[in-house]
Amino acid sequence: MSKNRARDRAAQAHMKATGARRARASRAVDTTTGSEPTLGFAAFLLDTSIPVDRDHGLDDAATMEQLFAALVARSAVSVERDGHPYSAYFEVHVVPPVGSRPGDSPAGWRNAAALVLVVARRPWRLEDESDQVITDAYRAARETLNRHWPGLPEEHSPAALPLHLLAALRGRLTEEAAQALLQELKDSATFRTHTIGADPDVDPANW
């Protein structure tokens, strides 16, 4: 049983025993298990396709890649898990698509990619929390992109690759090597943006 699932079961048992609401029960479990939420971040590469044609009404000075990044950054307000929303902040860096080929996107679409850093207050010490946060963030971004640009075939749906897996695929197996790759991706970015109006608790501008 994963630690997250065990945490959920412990919280449910606490709710039944005390009548506490879920949030209070979860905090009680975290306090006793040492998995209380702390500020941290996770990073992943988001790979997708965006329309070849510009959006109607898009500012002449803006690019479709910039709109793509803005949509992803905005999706941070929709992050949730099992129907329970939580505060998140996205830092989005548009980067050259990794290993893309001309035929990777369907007709009328083209490749786009972004490095996404997710900041949240979560129980990061749980063994799979980082991957769970990436999944939550990816779902929010995918739903936002699909809602704004409907019609992308399922087989070309946005995909997420956690930074540590991308690093491993490139033979970078240490934490230091993964962090070096993170910086390289940031340096290669053609555009950067972040979530506007995020909860002050997770917005680095307030740290």
XYZ file of N, CA and C in Angstrom:
621
model
N 0.848 -1.191 0.000
C 0.000 0.000 0.000
C 0.887 1.247 0.000
N 0.614 2.192 -0.871
C 1.411 3.409 -0.933
C 1.164 4.231 0.329
N 2.111 5.127 0.631
C 1.967 5.979 1.810
C 0.793 6.933 1.658
N 0.543 7.380 0.432
C -0.604 8.270 0.227
C -1.913 7.559 0.524
N -2.031 6.301 0.068
C -3.261 5.554 0.318
C -3.419 5.262 1.805
N -2.307 4.928 2.454
C -2.366 4.682 3.892
C -2.780 5.951 4.628
N -2.276 7.105 4.159
C -2.638 8.380 4.766
C -4.128 8.637 4.618
N -4.678 8.359 3.432
C -6.105 8.567 3.206
C -6.942 7.675 4.117
N -6.527 6.433 4.274
C -7.283 5.518 5.132
C -7.212 5.945 6.591
N -6.036 6.410 6.995
C -5.890 6.874 8.373
C -6.764 8.105 8.612
N -6.824 8.997 7.611
C -7.657 10.194 7.741
C -9.131 9.820 7.829
N -9.555 8.852 7.015
C -10.948 8.405 7.050
C -11.299 7.799 8.409
N -10.366 7.030 8.966
C -10.597 6.437 10.285
C -10.706 7.524 11.346
N -9.875 8.548 11.227
C -9.923 9.665 12.177
C -11.245 10.402 12.051
N -11.743 10.580 10.837
C -13.022 11.249 10.613
C -14.158 10.477 11.280
N -14.143 9.150 11.124
C -15.194 8.328 11.719
C -15.141 8.365 13.240
N -13.916 8.371 13.765
C -13.763 8.316 15.222
C -14.071 9.642 15.896
N -13.775 10.749 15.232
C -13.899 12.059 15.879
C -14.965 12.956 15.273
N -15.423 12.615 14.073
C -16.390 13.470 13.398
C -15.753 14.679 12.738
N -14.421 14.702 12.688
C -13.715 15.838 12.087
C -13.908 15.857 10.580
N -13.832 17.045 10.014
C -13.880 17.168 8.570
C -12.580 16.626 7.966
N -12.612 16.368 6.647
C -11.477 15.722 6.001
C -10.180 16.509 6.168
N -10.227 17.832 5.953
C -9.010 18.637 6.027
C -8.381 18.552 7.416
N -9.235 18.649 8.462
C -8.705 18.588 9.828
C -8.173 17.184 10.131
N -8.865 16.160 9.652
C -8.414 14.788 9.878
C -7.072 14.544 9.192
N -6.930 15.058 7.982
C -5.667 14.888 7.255
C -4.524 15.581 7.977
N -4.788 16.785 8.498
C -3.741 17.491 9.237
C -3.344 16.725 10.494
N -4.337 16.119 11.148
C -4.045 15.348 12.359
C -3.161 14.150 12.035
N -3.469 13.481 10.925
C -2.664 12.327 10.512
C -1.256 12.778 10.149
N -1.148 13.882 9.409
C 0.165 14.373 9.012
C 1.020 14.726 10.218
N 0.391 15.315 11.237
C 1.124 15.714 12.425
C 1.707 14.508 13.145
N 0.958 13.418 13.176
C 1.407 12.229 13.909
C 2.348 11.352 13.080
N 2.336 11.498 11.749
C 3.185 10.639 10.906
C 4.409 11.364 10.374
N 4.533 12.668 10.670
C 5.685 13.407 10.186
C 5.592 13.796 8.731
N 4.391 13.752 8.146
C 4.239 14.084 6.729
C 3.454 15.376 6.557
N 3.657 16.331 7.477
C 2.949 17.603 7.385
C 3.377 18.341 6.120
N 2.460 19.084 5.500
C 2.767 19.787 4.256
C 3.852 20.849 4.430
N 4.721 20.948 3.464
C 5.743 21.982 3.407
C 5.797 22.524 1.983
N 6.377 23.698 1.808
C 6.534 24.253 0.468
C 7.641 23.516 -0.269
N 7.377 23.202 -1.526
C 8.361 22.517 -2.351
C 7.953 22.626 -3.803
N 8.734 22.003 -4.676
C 8.364 22.065 -6.084
C 8.709 20.763 -6.793
N 8.027 20.556 -7.906
C 8.302 19.434 -8.797
C 8.375 19.996 -10.208
N 9.107 19.332 -11.094
C 9.276 19.822 -12.460
C 8.995 18.708 -13.456
N 8.380 19.102 -14.570
C 8.138 18.131 -15.635
C 8.143 18.818 -16.986
N 8.351 18.022 -18.029
C 8.314 18.521 -19.394
C 6.934 18.212 -19.961
N 6.236 19.230 -20.425
C 4.920 19.084 -21.035
C 5.083 19.165 -22.545
N 4.704 18.096 -23.229
C 4.826 18.030 -24.682
C 3.434 17.916 -25.284
N 3.123 18.745 -26.273
C 1.788 18.726 -26.863
C 1.834 19.263 -28.281
N 0.671 19.515 -28.844
C 0.550 20.145 -30.160
C -0.373 21.349 -30.024
N -0.057 22.396 -30.758
C -0.888 23.592 -30.767
C -1.274 23.889 -32.213
N -2.362 24.618 -32.435
C -2.791 24.884 -33.816
C -1.738 25.658 -34.614
N -1.667 25.342 -35.910
C -0.778 26.083 -36.808
C -1.304 27.502 -36.998
N -2.622 27.635 -37.161
C -3.228 28.945 -37.374
C -3.319 29.713 -36.059
N -3.084 31.011 -36.122
C -3.161 31.849 -34.943
C -4.601 31.961 -34.439
N -4.745 32.092 -33.130
C -6.057 32.328 -32.542
C -6.603 33.668 -33.026
N -7.883 33.682 -33.318
C -8.526 34.935 -33.699
C -8.471 35.901 -32.518
N -8.029 37.117 -32.768
C -7.972 38.116 -31.710
C -6.683 38.116 -30.923
N -5.759 37.191 -31.218
C -4.477 37.175 -30.513
C -3.693 38.432 -30.877
N -3.138 39.090 -29.878
C -2.379 40.316 -30.104
C -1.287 40.084 -31.144
N -1.100 41.065 -32.035
C -0.121 40.929 -33.115
C 1.290 40.669 -32.599
N 1.592 41.172 -31.419
C 2.937 41.021 -30.861
C 3.133 39.684 -30.155
N 2.058 38.936 -29.960
C 2.124 37.667 -29.225
C 2.252 36.489 -30.190
N 2.836 35.427 -29.713
C 2.958 34.192 -30.498
C 2.039 33.124 -29.913
N 1.803 32.091 -30.687
C 0.978 30.981 -30.197
C 1.682 30.252 -29.050
N 3.020 30.230 -29.093
C 3.755 29.614 -27.990
C 3.553 30.397 -26.697
N 3.484 31.707 -26.803
C 3.241 32.524 -25.618
C 1.842 32.291 -25.065
N 0.868 32.129 -25.965
C -0.492 31.826 -25.525
C -0.533 30.446 -24.876
N 0.154 29.489 -25.460
C 0.261 28.145 -24.888
C 0.799 28.212 -23.461
N 1.882 28.970 -23.261
C 2.479 29.088 -21.929
C 1.529 29.758 -20.952
N 0.830 30.796 -21.416
C -0.111 31.508 -20.545
C -1.254 30.600 -20.111
N -1.740 29.773 -21.029
C -2.823 28.850 -20.692
C -2.369 27.835 -19.650
N -1.159 27.317 -19.820
C -0.633 26.352 -18.853
C -0.463 27.019 -17.492
N 0.112 28.226 -17.466
C 0.314 28.932 -16.194
C -1.010 29.185 -15.493
N -2.025 29.549 -16.278
C -3.348 29.848 -15.723
C -4.013 28.599 -15.147
N -3.675 27.429 -15.675
C -4.333 26.190 -15.238
C -3.980 25.806 -13.809
N -2.982 26.474 -13.219
C -2.598 26.162 -11.839
C -3.758 26.335 -10.868
N -4.692 27.216 -11.193
C -5.827 27.460 -10.294
C -6.799 26.284 -10.295
N -6.606 25.338 -11.219
C -7.524 24.201 -11.331
C -6.942 22.902 -10.787
N -5.781 22.977 -10.156
C -5.146 21.756 -9.644
C -5.970 21.170 -8.501
N -6.212 19.885 -8.574
C -6.950 19.187 -7.513
C -6.567 17.719 -7.517
N -6.948 17.035 -6.442
C -6.735 15.586 -6.347
C -7.948 14.956 -5.692
N -8.526 14.004 -6.376
C -9.709 13.307 -5.859
C -10.820 14.276 -5.500
N -10.956 15.321 -6.311
C -12.025 16.286 -6.080
C -11.707 17.348 -5.053
N -10.493 17.332 -4.512
C -10.103 18.302 -3.487
C -9.050 19.244 -4.069
N -9.411 20.509 -4.342
C -8.447 21.456 -4.904
C -7.377 21.847 -3.887
N -6.217 22.207 -4.384
C -5.185 22.767 -3.511
C -4.423 23.840 -4.280
N -3.810 24.748 -3.543
C -3.135 25.889 -4.145
C -1.839 25.464 -4.833
N -1.638 25.998 -6.034
C -0.422 25.701 -6.786
C -0.021 26.924 -7.599
N 1.249 26.970 -7.917
C 1.826 28.053 -8.719
C 2.686 27.406 -9.787
N 2.505 27.815 -11.057
C 3.285 27.250 -12.151
C 4.258 28.294 -12.690
N 5.485 27.889 -12.884
C 6.463 28.664 -13.643
C 6.662 27.915 -14.952
N 6.375 28.568 -16.070
C 6.344 27.888 -17.367
C 7.420 28.442 -18.291
N 8.258 27.550 -18.815
C 9.331 27.915 -19.725
C 9.098 27.198 -21.057
N 8.821 27.947 -22.112
C 8.649 27.342 -23.430
C 10.028 26.937 -23.949
N 10.169 25.660 -24.290
C 11.460 25.139 -24.753
C 11.272 24.455 -26.107
N 12.365 24.259 -26.850
C 12.252 23.538 -28.121
C 11.716 22.129 -27.869
N 10.751 21.659 -28.672
C 10.228 20.298 -28.484
C 11.350 19.272 -28.520
N 11.315 18.330 -27.604
C 12.381 17.327 -27.485
C 12.145 16.182 -28.461
N 13.048 16.001 -29.412
C 12.984 14.865 -30.327
C 11.787 14.868 -31.256
N 11.175 16.026 -31.485
C 9.990 16.059 -32.348
C 10.388 15.958 -33.812
N 9.494 15.372 -34.603
C 9.682 15.220 -36.040
C 8.471 15.813 -36.751
N 8.587 16.155 -38.027
C 7.476 16.788 -38.746
C 6.160 16.039 -38.657
N 6.189 14.718 -38.583
C 4.962 13.937 -38.555
C 4.404 13.673 -37.177
N 4.984 14.285 -36.158
C 4.553 14.021 -34.790
C 3.206 14.653 -34.465
N 2.804 15.670 -35.213
C 1.528 16.344 -34.968
C 0.585 16.097 -36.146
N -0.727 16.058 -35.882
C -1.695 15.881 -36.976
C -1.769 17.131 -37.842
N -2.403 17.000 -38.992
C -2.538 18.128 -39.908
C -3.219 19.294 -39.202
N -2.662 20.491 -39.392
C -3.226 21.681 -38.770
C -2.679 21.973 -37.390
N -1.783 21.118 -36.903
C -1.195 21.295 -35.575
C 0.316 21.216 -35.683
N 1.012 21.743 -34.674
C 2.466 21.648 -34.631
C 2.925 21.447 -33.195
N 4.144 20.931 -33.061
C 4.664 20.587 -31.738
C 4.963 21.814 -30.887
N 4.761 21.667 -29.593
C 5.134 22.691 -28.616
C 5.492 21.973 -27.315
N 6.391 22.567 -26.565
C 6.810 21.955 -25.298
C 7.139 23.032 -24.277
N 7.003 22.664 -23.022
C 7.318 23.610 -21.945
C 7.837 22.857 -20.729
N 8.802 23.453 -20.079
C 9.226 22.998 -18.764
C 8.298 23.661 -17.756
N 7.663 22.856 -16.910
C 6.718 23.384 -15.926
C 7.234 23.083 -14.523
N 7.415 24.127 -13.733
C 7.780 23.972 -12.322
C 6.525 24.236 -11.499
N 6.189 23.290 -10.653
C 4.975 23.368 -9.848
C 5.360 23.612 -8.392
N 4.904 24.720 -7.849
C 5.143 25.027 -6.439
C 3.847 24.789 -5.673
N 3.937 24.081 -4.563
C 2.751 23.806 -3.753
C 3.181 23.471 -2.336
N 2.241 23.582 -1.417
C 2.486 23.148 -0.042
C 1.875 21.766 0.095
N 2.733 20.755 0.107
C 2.289 19.362 0.099
C 3.156 18.535 1.051
N 2.718 17.316 1.377
C 3.554 16.422 2.191
C 4.615 15.764 1.307
N 5.625 16.540 0.917
C 6.603 16.097 -0.074
C 7.394 14.869 0.380
N 7.451 14.614 1.684
C 8.263 13.491 2.149
C 7.601 12.134 1.879
N 6.324 12.147 1.515
C 5.701 10.886 1.112
C 6.363 10.415 -0.180
N 6.605 9.123 -0.297
C 7.482 8.617 -1.343
C 7.022 8.931 -2.765
N 5.723 9.020 -3.021
C 5.264 9.260 -4.386
C 4.569 10.609 -4.542
N 4.730 11.504 -3.563
C 4.025 12.778 -3.620
C 4.459 13.626 -4.814
N 5.739 13.648 -5.116
C 6.222 14.454 -6.234
C 5.568 14.012 -7.543
N 5.509 12.719 -7.781
C 4.874 12.214 -9.002
C 3.377 12.499 -8.998
N 2.755 12.437 -7.826
C 1.326 12.724 -7.733
C 1.046 14.196 -8.048
N 1.894 15.081 -7.560
C 1.730 16.514 -7.842
C 1.881 16.768 -9.341
N 2.851 16.117 -9.964
C 3.033 16.262 -11.412
C 1.792 15.779 -12.149
N 1.228 14.663 -11.720
C 0.004 14.156 -12.345
C -1.140 15.145 -12.191
N -1.289 15.698 -10.993
C -2.348 16.690 -10.754
C -2.170 17.910 -11.660
N -0.925 18.400 -11.751
C -0.637 19.584 -12.569
C -0.848 19.291 -14.044
N -0.413 18.116 -14.469
C -0.583 17.728 -15.871
C -2.059 17.666 -16.255
N -2.870 17.085 -15.392
C -4.307 16.986 -15.684
C -4.935 18.370 -15.829
N -4.555 19.282 -14.931
C -5.101 20.636 -15.004
C -4.690 21.312 -16.303
N -3.417 21.174 -16.679
C -2.930 21.783 -17.915
C -3.588 21.149 -19.133
N -3.683 19.841 -19.148
C -4.287 19.140 -20.294
C -5.736 19.562 -20.487
N -6.494 19.618 -19.404
C -7.903 19.996 -19.518
C -8.055 21.432 -20.006
N -7.190 22.319 -19.534
C -7.247 23.718 -19.969
C -6.915 23.839 -21.452
N -5.864 23.158 -21.893
C -5.468 23.213 -23.302
C -6.530 22.594 -24.209
N -7.083 21.451 -23.801
C -8.098 20.784 -24.621
C -9.389 21.598 -24.695
N -9.665 22.323 -23.621
C -10.859 23.161 -23.616
C -10.664 24.382 -24.528
N -9.472 24.942 -24.521
C -9.219 26.128 -25.350
C -9.029 25.754 -26.817
N -8.359 24.628 -27.056
C -8.117 24.166 -28.429
C -8.677 22.761 -28.588
N -9.978 22.615 -28.717
C -10.566 21.284 -28.867
C -10.226 20.684 -30.236
N -10.332 19.375 -30.321
C -10.149 18.721 -31.609
C -8.837 17.989 -31.790
N -7.921 18.101 -30.829
C -6.658 17.373 -30.947
C -6.926 15.881 -30.742
N -6.560 15.028 -31.708
C -6.813 13.584 -31.563
C -6.207 13.019 -30.281
N -6.872 12.019 -29.719
C -6.456 11.449 -28.441
C -5.006 10.974 -28.462
N -4.594 10.384 -29.599
C -3.233 9.856 -29.660
C -2.173 10.958 -29.650
N -2.597 12.191 -29.820
C -1.671 13.325 -29.773
C -1.906 14.194 -28.544
N -2.622 13.677 -27.569
C -2.920 14.444 -26.355
C -1.629 14.874 -25.653
N -1.692 15.956 -24.887
C -0.504 16.391 -24.143
C 0.062 15.257 -23.292
N 1.383 15.233 -23.180
C 2.061 14.216 -22.381
C 3.017 14.887 -21.415
N 3.215 14.272 -20.259
C 4.099 14.825 -19.233
C 5.220 13.843 -18.927
N 6.428 14.365 -18.788
C 7.583 13.543 -18.431
C 8.293 14.211 -17.259
N 8.252 13.574 -16.070
C 8.926 14.163 -14.906
C 10.407 14.414 -15.187
N 10.934 15.463 -14.595
C 12.321 15.836 -14.830
C 13.272 14.689 -14.537
N 13.039 13.958 -13.451
C 13.989 12.902 -13.079
C 14.001 11.774 -14.105
N 12.855 11.525 -14.773
C 12.830 10.502 -15.821
C 13.517 11.007 -17.084
N 13.295 12.276 -17.415
C 13.977 12.859 -18.567
C 15.485 12.825 -18.356
N 15.911 13.148 -17.141
C 17.337 13.116 -16.835
C 17.885 11.693 -16.970
N 17.141 10.710 -16.464
C 17.589 9.322 -16.541
C 17.704 8.858 -17.992
N 16.751 9.279 -18.837
C 16.796 8.907 -20.249
C 18.025 9.492 -20.936
N 18.542 10.566 -20.381
C 19.738 11.199 -20.944
C 21.008 10.767 -20.221
N 20.878 9.744 -19.367
C 22.042 9.215 -18.675
C 22.509 10.042 -17.502
N 21.651 10.934 -17.027
C 22.004 11.789 -15.893
C 21.328 11.220 -14.648
N 22.048 10.440 -13.917
C 21.436 9.619 -12.875
C 21.564 10.170 -11.466
N 22.264 11.268 -11.286
C 22.406 11.839 -9.953
C 21.505 13.060 -9.806
N 21.235 13.444 -8.565
C 20.423 14.630 -8.310
C 21.097 15.879 -8.866
N 22.424 15.939 -8.733
C 23.159 17.092 -9.253
C 23.024 17.188 -10.770
N 23.066 16.039 -11.447
C 22.940 16.027 -12.901
C 21.537 16.434 -13.329
N 20.529 16.003 -12.573
C 19.148 16.376 -12.890
C 18.948 17.870 -12.712
N 19.540 18.440 -11.673
C 19.422 19.876 -11.450
C 20.149 20.667 -12.538
N 21.255 20.110 -13.027
C 21.976 20.761 -14.119
C 21.113 20.763 -15.383
N 20.403 19.662 -15.628
C 19.500 19.592 -16.775
C 18.369 20.600 -16.634
N 17.856 20.737 -15.416
C 16.806 21.724 -15.157
C 17.275 23.117 -15.560
N 18.492 23.464 -15.176
C 19.018 24.785 -15.515
C 19.231 24.929 -17.018
N 19.674 23.854 -17.673
C 19.875 23.896 -19.121
C 18.552 24.136 -19.848
N 17.505 23.488 -19.383
C 16.191 23.676 -19.996
C 15.717 25.120 -19.792
N 15.934 25.638 -18.598
C 15.566 27.040 -18.345
C 16.332 27.976 -19.277
N 17.611 27.704 -19.447
C 18.447 28.562 -20.288
C 18.042 28.497 -21.761
N 17.438 27.369 -22.171
C 17.056 27.197 -23.574
C 15.679 27.782 -23.878
N 14.997 28.273 -22.848
C 13.620 28.755 -23.020
C 13.567 29.968 -23.948
N 12.542 29.972 -24.796
C 12.313 31.105 -25.694
C 11.293 32.079 -25.114
N 10.584 31.640 -24.069
C 9.593 32.491 -23.414
C 9.322 31.927 -22.035
N 9.070 32.823 -21.074
C 8.802 32.407 -19.699
C 7.602 33.176 -19.165
N 6.792 32.499 -18.384
C 5.693 33.167 -17.711
C 5.369 32.399 -16.441
N 4.402 32.898 -15.675
C 4.048 32.242 -14.424
C 2.588 32.525 -14.108
N 2.088 31.829 -13.107
C 0.701 31.994 -12.689
C 0.492 33.378 -12.089
N -0.513 34.067 -12.606
C -0.884 35.377 -12.082
C -2.036 35.208 -11.092
N -1.920 35.839 -9.937
C -2.993 35.758 -8.951
C -3.025 34.467 -8.162
N -1.882 33.794 -8.052
C -1.829 32.560 -7.264
C -1.989 32.855 -5.780
N -2.361 31.841 -5.022
C -2.431 31.970 -3.568
C -1.079 32.494 -3.068
N -1.064 33.589 -2.299
C 0.203 34.145 -1.811
C 1.074 33.134 -1.076
N 0.449 32.127 -0.491
C 1.213 31.134 0.263
C 2.177 30.356 -0.626
N 1.838 30.179 -1.913
C 2.687 29.380 -2.810
C 3.350 30.230 -3.885
N 3.124 31.533 -3.863
C 3.733 32.418 -4.848
C 5.129 32.815 -4.372
N 6.183 32.426 -5.105
C 7.554 32.744 -4.670
C 7.801 34.235 -4.470
N 6.995 35.093 -5.105
C 7.173 36.541 -4.942
C 6.955 36.963 -3.498
N 6.265 36.139 -2.711
C 5.950 36.473 -1.333
C 6.854 35.772 -0.320
N 7.829 35.033 -0.803
C 8.701 34.304 0.129
C 9.753 35.233 0.706
